[in-house]
């Protein structure tokens, strides 16, 4: 399914305000005190124990005293380009030594922050540990925390929050005007739906000399689910890329001009994981 879109229809604004989510569910964890008291699920949702300090049944507690290799992996309601992470610690803070993320289950973890050792200089008080990070070139709804509890009996985590920008989702017809970002066929995790027909116009403002699109993830169901990339603001311009099935990660398209059009259409069959791509614009 191929089509040409008039430029007048594409110039729609998109909000870029930060969005924040509390962890929705645990995906995996090293241990928990029990399935109820101190369970991994207690690290999800808004804080329950904070700001009270001390051992609590309402915060996640690893089961092994003094363990140096505990972890918890959590999922959020939708993917974000993560800009900050807040970890609510309510007992023996300072044990978190790594914060990692990944776009899809099975991908390698990307490290957002790490420390070589736990911080034992902190006072005995609950805290909101705010981790500011450089935005990653992909959307993610998954986060992994790693803990080193050496020097204490155990630590507790009451809640985990991420804040960032939602990827520009292909829904209807939309335009993006920043000089870099991430686009995706749909928001959240899982599989895309049937019967989609949408487009994203990448048209940086002020105008750029070069626009480059890099595929971070791509998988569709051939032959009906098709991605097209055009070297201009509509489908009358040269097609730079067409894909249905699978693409090697980091496959790219480059246009020497001020805009690029990405179109996405799906048939009636079962969906796949779809596309996540980053783009960057510049003078050369």
CSV table of C-alpha atoms in Angstrom, one decimal, residues 2-11 173-174 198-203 228-241 255 258-263:
chain,number,residue,atom,x,y,z
A,2,UNK,CA,1.7,3.2,-1.2
A,3,UNK,CA,0.4,6.7,-1.2
A,4,UNK,CA,1.4,10.4,-1.6
A,5,UNK,CA,0.6,12.8,1.1
A,6,UNK,CA,0.2,16.6,0.6
A,7,UNK,CA,2.6,18.7,2.7
A,8,UNK,CA,-0.3,20.8,4.0
A,9,UNK,CA,-1.7,17.8,5.8
A,10,UNK,CA,1.6,16.9,7.5
A,11,UNK,CA,2.5,20.0,9.4
A,173,UNK,CA,-0.3,11.9,9.9
A,174,UNK,CA,2.3,13.8,12.0
A,198,UNK,CA,0.3,6.4,8.8
A,199,UNK,CA,3.2,8.7,8.1
A,200,UNK,CA,5.8,10.8,9.9
A,201,UNK,CA,7.4,13.8,8.2
A,202,UNK,CA,10.9,14.6,9.5
A,203,UNK,CA,11.3,18.2,8.7
A,228,UNK,CA,8.8,3.2,3.0
A,229,UNK,CA,11.3,6.1,3.3
A,230,UNK,CA,11.2,9.0,0.8
A,231,UNK,CA,13.8,11.7,0.2
A,232,UNK,CA,11.4,14.6,0.5
A,233,UNK,CA,8.2,15.8,2.0
A,234,UNK,CA,5.9,13.5,0.1
A,235,UNK,CA,5.7,10.2,-1.8
A,236,UNK,CA,6.6,11.8,-5.2
A,237,UNK,CA,10.2,12.1,-4.1
A,238,UNK,CA,12.8,9.3,-4.6
A,239,UNK,CA,12.2,6.2,-2.4
A,240,UNK,CA,15.3,5.7,-0.3
A,241,UNK,CA,14.3,2.6,1.5
A,255,UNK,CA,18.9,12.6,2.3
A,258,UNK,CA,15.5,19.5,4.5
A,259,UNK,CA,13.0,16.7,4.9
A,260,UNK,CA,12.3,13.0,4.8
A,261,UNK,CA,8.9,11.1,4.8
A,262,UNK,CA,8.5,7.8,6.6
A,263,UNK,CA,5.3,5.8,5.7
